[in-house]
XYZ file of C-alpha atoms in Angstrom:
613
model
C -16.034 78.417 -6.419
C -18.904 78.993 -3.739
C -20.826 75.610 -1.882
C -22.341 73.720 -4.672
C -19.259 74.231 -6.954
C -17.219 72.742 -3.784
C -19.764 70.023 -3.836
C -19.899 68.661 -7.292
C -16.164 68.671 -7.477
C -15.870 66.837 -4.987
C -18.080 64.483 -6.252
C -16.901 64.258 -9.765
C -12.981 63.692 -7.200
C -14.825 60.838 -5.843
C -15.844 58.961 -8.763
C -12.661 59.707 -10.807
C -10.440 57.959 -7.962
C -13.037 54.898 -7.905
C -13.316 54.267 -11.978
C -9.916 54.790 -11.714
C -9.309 52.776 -8.580
C -11.194 49.495 -9.476
C -9.248 46.284 -10.521
C -10.103 44.791 -13.828
C -12.593 41.919 -13.853
C -10.093 38.607 -13.021
C -10.826 36.376 -15.305
C -12.504 32.303 -15.193
C -9.553 29.285 -14.426
C -11.229 26.393 -14.360
C -9.759 22.486 -14.172
C -10.538 18.945 -13.836
C -7.343 16.404 -11.343
C -7.597 12.833 -12.576
C -5.494 10.249 -10.507
C -5.965 6.133 -11.875
C -4.671 3.990 -9.383
C -6.692 1.078 -8.820
C -6.482 -1.048 -11.468
C -8.879 -3.810 -11.821
C -6.965 -6.032 -14.420
C -3.275 -4.527 -12.908
C -1.508 -4.184 -10.603
C -2.195 -0.803 -8.657
C 0.065 2.592 -9.089
C 0.933 4.165 -5.727
C 0.720 7.399 -6.905
C -1.738 8.443 -9.477
C -3.915 9.320 -6.552
C -1.491 10.963 -4.626
C -0.170 13.236 -6.899
C -3.935 14.186 -7.884
C -4.905 15.478 -4.612
C -1.210 17.263 -4.645
C -1.729 18.573 -7.782
C -5.374 19.545 -6.910
C -4.512 21.214 -3.992
C -2.229 22.802 -5.800
C -4.797 24.345 -8.114
C -7.022 25.607 -4.999
C -4.287 27.644 -3.271
C -3.341 28.927 -6.416
C -7.090 30.882 -6.355
C -8.608 28.171 -9.010
C -12.455 29.198 -8.978
C -13.250 25.381 -10.161
C -11.363 22.747 -9.035
C -12.310 19.009 -10.024
C -10.176 16.135 -8.284
C -11.906 12.932 -9.359
C -9.913 8.580 -8.602
C -10.612 6.192 -9.883
C -12.984 6.353 -12.956
C -14.288 3.075 -15.378
C -14.746 4.543 -18.357
C -18.158 5.486 -18.495
C -17.023 8.020 -15.578
C -14.011 9.424 -17.598
C -16.414 10.586 -20.071
C -19.212 11.798 -17.456
C -15.829 14.213 -15.684
C -15.354 15.335 -19.283
C -18.231 16.184 -20.919
C -18.779 17.675 -17.357
C -15.261 20.029 -17.412
C -16.520 20.634 -20.941
C -19.630 23.072 -19.850
C -17.815 24.767 -17.186
C -15.183 25.853 -20.257
C -17.611 27.976 -21.872
C -17.376 31.101 -20.394
C -13.357 29.850 -18.875
C -10.531 31.585 -19.812
C -7.846 29.180 -19.061
C -8.701 25.423 -18.403
C -6.465 23.157 -17.164
C -6.588 18.944 -17.101
C -4.550 16.933 -15.213
C -3.697 13.144 -16.170
C -2.395 10.452 -13.546
C -2.717 6.923 -14.325
C -1.927 4.466 -17.391
C -1.420 5.557 -20.601
C -0.718 4.282 -23.956
C -0.292 4.759 -27.760
C -1.415 2.540 -30.963
C -0.429 4.026 -34.385
C 0.718 7.175 -33.308
C -2.698 7.826 -31.307
C -2.633 7.681 -27.401
C -5.328 6.782 -24.988
C -5.867 7.130 -21.090
C -6.658 4.248 -19.306
C -9.528 3.900 -17.538
C -9.544 1.966 -13.753
C -12.052 -0.847 -16.059
C -10.558 -1.793 -19.124
C -9.185 -5.008 -19.176
C -7.570 -4.950 -23.011
C -6.845 -8.385 -23.838
C -6.762 -7.319 -27.599
C -4.908 -4.508 -29.185
C -8.413 -3.795 -30.862
C -10.035 -3.539 -27.307
C -8.324 -0.560 -26.431
C -10.511 1.495 -29.509
C -13.660 0.912 -26.719
C -12.046 0.595 -23.437
C -9.405 3.779 -23.491
C -9.981 7.441 -24.422
C -8.340 8.657 -27.289
C -6.164 12.302 -25.994
C -8.734 13.782 -28.741
C -11.721 13.390 -25.802
C -9.727 15.301 -24.163
C -8.720 18.296 -26.093
C -12.004 18.298 -26.863
C -12.880 19.555 -23.142
C -10.965 22.497 -22.974
C -11.620 24.020 -26.255
C -13.840 26.537 -25.325
C -10.966 28.687 -22.977
C -10.793 31.840 -23.993
C -7.055 31.852 -23.396
C -4.662 29.070 -22.081
C -5.342 25.039 -22.053
C -3.174 23.241 -20.591
C -3.260 19.182 -20.487
C -0.611 17.621 -18.295
C -0.491 13.907 -17.955
C 1.829 12.089 -15.040
C 0.740 8.800 -17.369
C 3.732 7.628 -19.128
C 4.800 4.565 -16.910
C 5.647 1.433 -17.922
C 2.700 0.093 -19.458
C 0.873 -3.732 -18.525
C -1.268 -4.409 -20.686
C 1.109 -4.943 -23.276
C 2.639 -7.461 -22.008
C -0.590 -9.935 -21.523
C -1.943 -8.229 -24.585
C -2.246 -10.078 -28.425
C -2.211 -8.772 -31.402
C -4.987 -9.290 -33.537
C -2.932 -7.159 -36.730
C 0.856 -7.786 -37.032
C 0.821 -4.427 -38.156
C -0.389 -2.678 -35.222
C 2.104 -0.382 -34.238
C 2.414 0.018 -29.863
C 4.689 2.188 -28.577
C 6.851 2.248 -25.121
C 5.676 5.764 -23.518
C 3.181 7.911 -25.131
C 4.317 9.634 -29.088
C 4.586 12.980 -29.457
C 1.396 15.368 -30.647
C 1.404 18.459 -31.826
C -1.842 20.375 -30.768
C -3.504 22.258 -34.223
C -5.628 25.022 -31.648
C -4.224 28.068 -30.463
C -2.434 28.558 -27.229
C -2.878 24.808 -26.457
C 0.279 23.502 -24.452
C 0.825 19.362 -23.382
C 2.910 18.853 -21.588
C 4.686 14.730 -20.493
C 6.077 13.262 -17.706
C 8.426 12.519 -19.659
C 9.154 12.755 -23.487
C 8.372 11.077 -26.435
C 9.366 6.743 -26.894
C 10.103 6.962 -22.830
C 8.197 6.028 -19.588
C 8.678 8.034 -16.243
C 9.531 6.842 -12.593
C 6.934 6.915 -10.067
C 9.193 7.352 -7.431
C 10.062 6.549 -4.080
C 7.774 8.133 -2.427
C 4.634 8.929 -2.236
C 3.910 11.338 -4.926
C 6.324 11.050 -8.356
C 8.704 13.604 -9.313
C 6.943 15.411 -12.214
C 4.266 15.627 -9.788
C 6.528 17.078 -6.855
C 7.802 19.430 -9.146
C 4.812 21.142 -10.708
C 3.847 21.873 -7.594
C 6.715 23.668 -7.111
C 6.885 25.393 -9.880
C 3.584 26.013 -11.798
C 1.512 28.402 -8.925
C 4.245 30.978 -8.600
C 3.154 33.954 -9.705
C 3.626 35.653 -12.589
C 6.018 32.928 -13.756
C 5.620 32.620 -17.677
C 4.628 28.400 -18.159
C 7.428 27.494 -20.278
C 9.640 28.835 -17.617
C 7.670 27.047 -14.851
C 7.926 23.561 -17.133
C 11.766 24.323 -17.796
C 11.943 24.672 -14.183
C 10.089 21.094 -14.281
C 12.470 19.452 -16.178
C 15.746 20.465 -14.511
C 13.876 18.798 -11.371
C 12.807 16.185 -12.302
C 15.912 15.711 -14.329
C 17.671 16.734 -10.862
C 15.822 14.057 -8.875
C 16.024 10.577 -11.056
C 19.996 10.964 -12.385
C 18.764 12.111 -15.959
C 16.384 9.198 -16.800
C 13.313 11.428 -16.845
C 12.808 13.963 -19.290
C 9.470 15.904 -18.791
C 8.590 17.724 -22.578
C 6.192 20.111 -23.900
C 4.410 20.319 -26.919
C 2.707 23.263 -28.408
C 3.424 26.896 -28.641
C 2.220 30.166 -26.871
C 2.448 33.362 -28.352
C 5.533 36.258 -27.150
C 3.500 37.296 -23.611
C 3.807 35.549 -21.120
C 0.812 33.394 -20.143
C 1.054 32.672 -15.990
C -1.038 30.087 -14.698
C -1.436 32.017 -11.436
C -1.037 36.188 -11.930
C 1.152 38.548 -10.776
C 0.330 39.567 -7.103
C -0.378 43.017 -7.531
C 1.237 46.109 -6.557
C 0.530 47.880 -2.699
C -0.724 51.016 -3.276
C -0.996 52.391 -0.086
C 0.396 51.778 3.482
C 0.364 47.841 3.722
C 0.333 45.779 7.121
C 3.860 44.525 7.820
C 3.737 40.957 5.192
C 6.962 39.357 7.727
C 4.698 39.240 10.691
C 2.718 36.822 9.261
C 5.120 35.119 6.957
C 7.456 34.585 10.457
C 4.305 32.835 12.236
C 3.575 30.662 9.734
C 7.132 29.158 9.360
C 7.024 29.012 13.044
C 4.124 26.567 13.563
C 5.978 24.572 10.146
C 8.772 24.674 12.685
C 6.785 22.786 15.582
C 5.646 20.328 12.816
C 8.953 19.518 11.578
C 7.453 17.379 7.936
C 7.756 17.726 5.067
C 4.507 18.145 4.115
C 4.193 20.818 6.846
C 7.323 22.341 4.891
C 6.115 21.421 1.044
C 2.616 23.675 2.259
C 4.781 26.686 3.967
C 7.001 27.007 -0.345
C 3.872 26.903 -1.922
C 2.582 29.483 0.049
C 5.810 31.454 -0.621
C 8.636 30.209 -2.511
C 10.351 32.906 -2.329
C 12.927 35.079 -0.433
C 14.537 34.532 3.249
C 12.709 31.896 4.658
C 11.836 29.660 1.458
C 14.997 29.066 1.586
C 15.238 28.765 5.177
C 12.112 26.237 4.831
C 14.383 24.418 1.248
C 17.090 23.882 4.225
C 14.485 22.270 6.456
C 13.564 20.116 3.884
C 17.265 19.251 2.829
C 17.387 18.325 6.606
C 14.620 15.282 6.320
C 15.167 14.462 3.455
C 18.622 13.036 4.580
C 16.780 11.890 7.637
C 14.890 9.700 5.386
C 18.143 8.516 3.106
C 19.742 7.780 6.216
C 16.811 5.904 7.476
C 16.735 3.339 4.735
C 20.623 3.491 4.138
C 20.740 1.636 8.023
C 17.992 -0.859 6.866
C 19.382 -2.022 4.195
C 22.476 -2.526 5.629
C 20.675 -4.686 8.887
C 19.154 -6.369 5.579
C 22.532 -7.086 4.100
C 24.112 -8.560 7.578
C 20.993 -10.331 8.202
C 21.850 -12.236 4.993
C 25.613 -12.392 5.404
C 24.657 -14.600 8.646
C 21.956 -16.122 6.663
C 24.204 -17.814 4.126
C 27.355 -18.334 6.388
C 24.641 -20.325 9.168
C 23.676 -22.456 6.275
C 27.184 -22.939 5.092
C 26.326 -21.773 1.524
C 29.538 -21.760 -1.055
C 31.767 -19.348 -0.507
C 31.351 -17.680 -3.246
C 27.775 -16.584 -1.568
C 29.284 -15.517 1.677
C 31.942 -13.073 -0.576
C 28.996 -11.490 -2.359
C 27.130 -11.159 0.676
C 29.783 -9.774 2.746
C 30.336 -7.591 -0.165
C 26.700 -6.759 -0.031
C 26.977 -6.114 3.470
C 29.699 -3.876 3.516
C 28.074 -2.226 0.656
C 25.350 -0.769 2.385
C 27.518 -0.071 5.355
C 29.972 2.572 3.657
C 26.108 3.571 2.942
C 24.900 4.366 5.874
C 27.717 5.658 7.647
C 27.502 8.288 4.150
C 24.315 9.002 4.707
C 24.528 9.384 8.433
C 27.824 12.564 8.105
C 25.400 14.032 5.291
C 22.103 14.076 8.620
C 25.175 15.154 10.469
C 25.676 17.933 8.002
C 22.356 18.763 7.448
C 21.304 19.146 10.419
C 24.285 21.619 10.624
C 23.747 23.800 8.484
C 19.542 23.690 9.412
C 20.896 24.956 13.400
C 23.265 27.686 11.895
C 20.322 28.463 9.807
C 18.300 29.400 11.912
C 20.658 30.747 14.621
C 21.339 33.644 11.361
C 17.094 33.660 10.991
C 17.159 34.874 15.041
C 20.155 37.227 14.525
C 18.364 38.699 11.628
C 15.150 39.017 13.235
C 16.815 40.583 16.340
C 18.055 42.953 14.193
C 15.372 43.519 12.166
C 12.818 43.923 15.492
C 15.406 46.904 16.824
C 15.506 48.385 13.820
C 11.512 48.489 13.051
C 10.916 50.363 16.702
C 13.403 53.091 16.114
C 11.909 53.432 13.151
C 9.037 53.595 15.288
C 9.841 55.658 18.571
C 11.454 58.182 15.879
C 8.209 57.973 13.834
C 5.933 58.676 17.151
C 8.634 61.168 18.311
C 7.969 63.160 14.988
C 4.196 62.758 14.897
C 4.491 64.346 18.727
C 6.496 67.249 17.834
C 3.714 67.995 14.790
C 0.700 67.275 17.211
C 2.565 69.780 18.976
C 2.955 72.530 16.729
C -0.733 71.668 15.200
C -1.857 73.108 18.760
C -0.051 75.868 18.740
C -1.775 77.242 15.639
C -5.093 75.889 16.280
C -4.083 78.011 19.715
C -3.127 81.491 18.226
C -6.204 80.986 15.519
C -8.533 80.461 17.952
C -8.214 84.047 19.463
C -11.140 86.778 19.054
C -10.589 88.851 15.319
C -11.875 92.432 15.550
C -12.515 92.541 11.513
C -13.592 88.380 11.622
C -17.219 88.497 9.216
C -20.092 86.111 9.771
C -20.418 85.037 6.424
C -23.422 86.058 3.923
C -26.383 84.391 4.139
C -27.062 82.873 0.849
C -24.098 81.144 1.297
C -24.508 76.949 1.710
C -21.462 74.922 2.917
C -21.265 71.542 1.972
C -20.674 68.832 4.260
C -20.614 65.252 3.405
C -20.433 62.870 6.718
C -19.892 59.363 6.426
C -23.412 57.433 7.593
C -24.013 56.015 11.175
C -23.284 51.744 10.481
C -24.794 49.758 12.089
C -22.635 46.139 12.318
C -23.783 42.364 12.854
C -25.189 41.439 15.891
C -23.557 37.883 17.495
C -26.813 36.145 16.648
C -26.973 37.181 13.181
C -23.213 36.915 12.785
C -22.615 33.691 13.792
C -25.954 32.396 11.272
C -23.992 33.776 8.804
C -20.354 32.004 9.299
C -23.181 29.461 9.198
C -24.548 29.514 6.539
C -21.369 30.136 4.481
C -20.145 26.766 5.847
C -22.961 25.287 3.956
C -22.600 27.107 1.350
C -18.381 25.073 0.784
C -19.574 22.072 1.800
C -17.832 22.104 5.661
C -21.780 22.561 7.934
C -23.973 20.072 6.900
C -27.202 20.479 9.840
C -28.426 24.176 9.825
C -27.027 27.673 9.998
C -28.579 28.908 13.614
C -28.037 31.873 15.512
C -25.673 30.011 18.785
C -22.133 29.268 17.532
C -22.330 25.567 18.761
C -19.788 23.507 18.298
C -21.570 21.327 15.294
C -19.802 24.804 13.581
C -16.927 25.026 15.533
C -15.987 21.340 14.358
C -17.047 22.884 10.582
C -14.684 25.972 11.330
C -12.403 23.342 12.054
C -12.480 21.556 9.429
C -12.461 24.969 6.676
C -9.287 25.663 8.403
C -7.810 22.073 7.542
C -8.748 22.673 4.023
C -8.525 26.009 2.928
C -5.243 26.705 4.710
C -6.395 29.103 7.224
C -5.877 29.045 10.955
C -8.711 31.179 12.044
C -9.759 30.613 15.891
C -13.060 27.532 15.775
C -14.430 29.271 18.954
C -15.044 32.685 17.591
C -17.706 33.733 14.603
C -15.696 36.999 13.054
C -16.586 39.137 9.938
C -12.993 38.135 9.178
C -14.090 34.608 8.866
C -17.288 35.881 7.016
C -15.440 37.307 4.271
C -12.721 34.520 4.165
C -16.152 31.571 3.594
C -17.285 34.591 1.036
C -14.324 34.621 -0.748
C -15.010 31.400 -2.270
C -16.538 30.474 -4.351
C -17.070 27.063 -4.651
C -16.914 24.250 -2.491
C -13.463 24.013 -0.012
C -14.726 20.673 2.007
C -14.573 17.230 0.832
C -18.009 15.330 0.184
C -18.217 12.699 2.557
C -20.659 10.220 2.126
C -22.361 7.592 4.241
C -21.828 3.537 3.178
C -23.324 2.498 -0.143
C -23.243 6.449 -1.711
C -20.291 7.679 -3.840
C -18.916 11.309 -4.210
C -20.666 12.570 -7.848
C -19.207 15.803 -7.749
C -20.794 18.093 -5.561
C -23.818 14.865 -4.431
C -24.403 11.392 -3.150
C -25.084 8.723 -5.404
C -26.244 5.501 -4.581
C -23.999 2.513 -5.690
C -25.690 0.575 -7.947
C -24.317 -3.596 -9.089
C -24.832 -5.515 -10.968
C -26.793 -8.656 -11.209
C -24.727 -11.150 -9.050
C -22.612 -8.458 -6.941
C -23.571 -6.238 -4.111
C -21.544 -3.380 -2.451
C -18.868 -5.186 -0.341
C -17.622 -3.633 3.719
C -15.229 -1.036 0.932
C -17.974 0.517 -1.241
C -16.919 -1.134 -3.444
C -19.026 -3.970 -5.591
C -18.046 -7.071 -4.969
C -18.910 -10.693 -6.717
C -21.274 -12.565 -4.005
C -20.362 -15.760 -3.085
C -21.928 -18.749 -4.009
C -23.518 -21.184 -0.646
C -22.476 -24.740 -0.511
C -25.046 -27.045 -0.103
C -25.822 -27.946 3.957
C -23.069 -31.751 4.711
C -25.478 -33.959 4.900
C -22.956 -37.328 5.029
C -22.096 -36.063 9.201
C -25.936 -36.779 10.810
C -26.406 -39.101 8.997
C -22.565 -41.737 10.285
C -24.364 -41.073 13.210
C -27.598 -42.012 13.196
C -26.565 -45.478 12.166
C -23.467 -45.784 14.748
C -26.629 -44.913 17.116
C -28.295 -47.573 15.626
C -25.586 -50.335 15.620
C -25.186 -49.898 18.955
C -28.974 -50.520 20.104
C -28.734 -53.556 18.012
C -25.911 -55.375 19.571
C -25.976 -57.141 22.929
C -24.520 -55.695 25.618
C -20.919 -56.535 26.517
C -19.636 -58.677 29.482
C -18.506 -56.667 32.577
C -16.588 -59.549 33.458
C -15.147 -61.755 31.294
C -16.807 -61.026 28.042
C -17.246 -64.944 27.604
C -21.527 -65.466 27.985
C -22.903 -69.138 28.617
C -27.106 -69.813 27.590
C -29.156 -72.338 28.105
C -32.989 -73.016 27.848
C -33.915 -70.505 29.930
C -31.794 -67.991 27.834
C -27.943 -66.344 27.965
C -26.041 -64.375 29.965
C -22.338 -63.006 30.808
C -20.167 -65.487 32.754
C -20.057 -63.695 36.555
C -16.083 -61.991 37.332
C -13.566 -64.629 37.837
C -15.400 -67.879 36.436
C -14.928 -69.454 33.160
C -16.283 -71.375 30.130
C -15.102 -75.425 30.645
C -16.202 -79.294 30.393
C -15.778 -80.954 33.907
C -15.487 -84.659 33.963
C -18.395 -86.779 35.597
C -19.475 -90.710 35.636
C -20.637 -90.737 32.358
C -16.984 -89.061 30.694
C -17.334 -85.122 29.990
C -20.253 -83.194 30.619
C -21.349 -79.904 28.510
C -20.315 -76.891 28.789
C -20.701 -75.004 31.742
C -19.581 -71.944 33.886
C -16.534 -73.539 36.217
C -16.082 -70.799 39.273
C -12.620 -71.240 40.985
């Protein structure tokens, strides 16, 4: 085999390896998340905005190409969001819509209620709300999976005040059952048809928490994932709320997040990064930290430890709530005793206080149990990590000794082969040897690397200033923001190639759009807020009605002017007795110590005169 044949054979092997190892083209996944909390005609809902943030973050971490999170949308804004999302689904394989807020069923049709809906009559729902069919139209172009998740089965406050225009028009409790007509379409309800869902006592609803726990598990079929969601919600609501799924899929598994490919070559030890993240969550010691850890690592040894830590936090929250209720019951009991209430009321308050105290004691014991479990698990973790470290060290020492022995043997063989041989022949003149040598690589300079990283930070929405060749404080702050919203832990003081690679892997915006006063986020741009006539932008960046100006009060100045004129026209008051004496020369006050009276003379009584002493 000559040199040309060797070269062709080598290139053929390289091409075959590239073709064999090239990854299949990843499917495109898009999502729209809507959370309506701030309703204008009914009381505000507590959790939909929080639930939308939780599900949106979960989908972003799951690797979706586009995740559009919208909150508190009016009817025109909801229609616009669905129209824009329908455009993005035309070339998508997977499309997901999640909605949290109010919904209602009228005559067998489900409607999603925007925040500006008033629904004074049952006929207004056709103009002010959006039918579920409009949502299904938006995801229709997706090729492989169409998923709609409705956390909208809450108790409907509009139905209580809504006037009925037609007596036969049916307004149901919760949402009505649906049957999708398109293949590979699923619609998931937070509660099955005809029942309502709970908002829960925590920051997120039980349904949203269960979704974030199970949907992002790689390779888990959606039907199994929603089965786990159902079990968790039933458990957390004491069997009062049962999620339900409508539609059907084929025989193959359909995961929301594809399974991770198996490693084919030498890989870095993943336990080191997992352990680092676990210890970071342990330092934070918050519910959000442990939930984020479980989202990233849902299974395994450290996941079980994290669940134990969450149980410990839940026990502490239950204990604090029980303690507060016990204190309130004791205060109510003392108040009734102080007000000398009826004996029955006092006994009822005493029983409530006793029950609350017993609940507090039970919660305290449960907290101690969970804390002891967590501490025992931590001890077991440290023992297991020490054993693993010892085994790894022994393995590395054995491999090192083996490598040293192999190197020694190779050196001996090379030394023997290097001895001169009398019969060694030179290669023929016409023979050519093909050699492949990699070309020299020229890494980026520090200035080019800093500028490239800043350009990528601008693209993902974390940097607003221009890209420069210097790694400035603004660039460090932008990388800190990227770490916060992307879940990374890069050193913000340095611009590295790893940071550049991580930024390039993000297909769209990572940091949220922040708009100035008078503007609101509209996709990837800030749009000016325009208020209708008689309204203006208020301090909360929302349109508010301009208060009417009241006419200035003029009665007070008039009254003061009249009093001043009366005082000027009035006769001066005497500084003595207050009496006045008048004669042909005029009037004057009676002197101090004097008075008016008559004096008898030889002719009889004299006229009134001033008498002093």
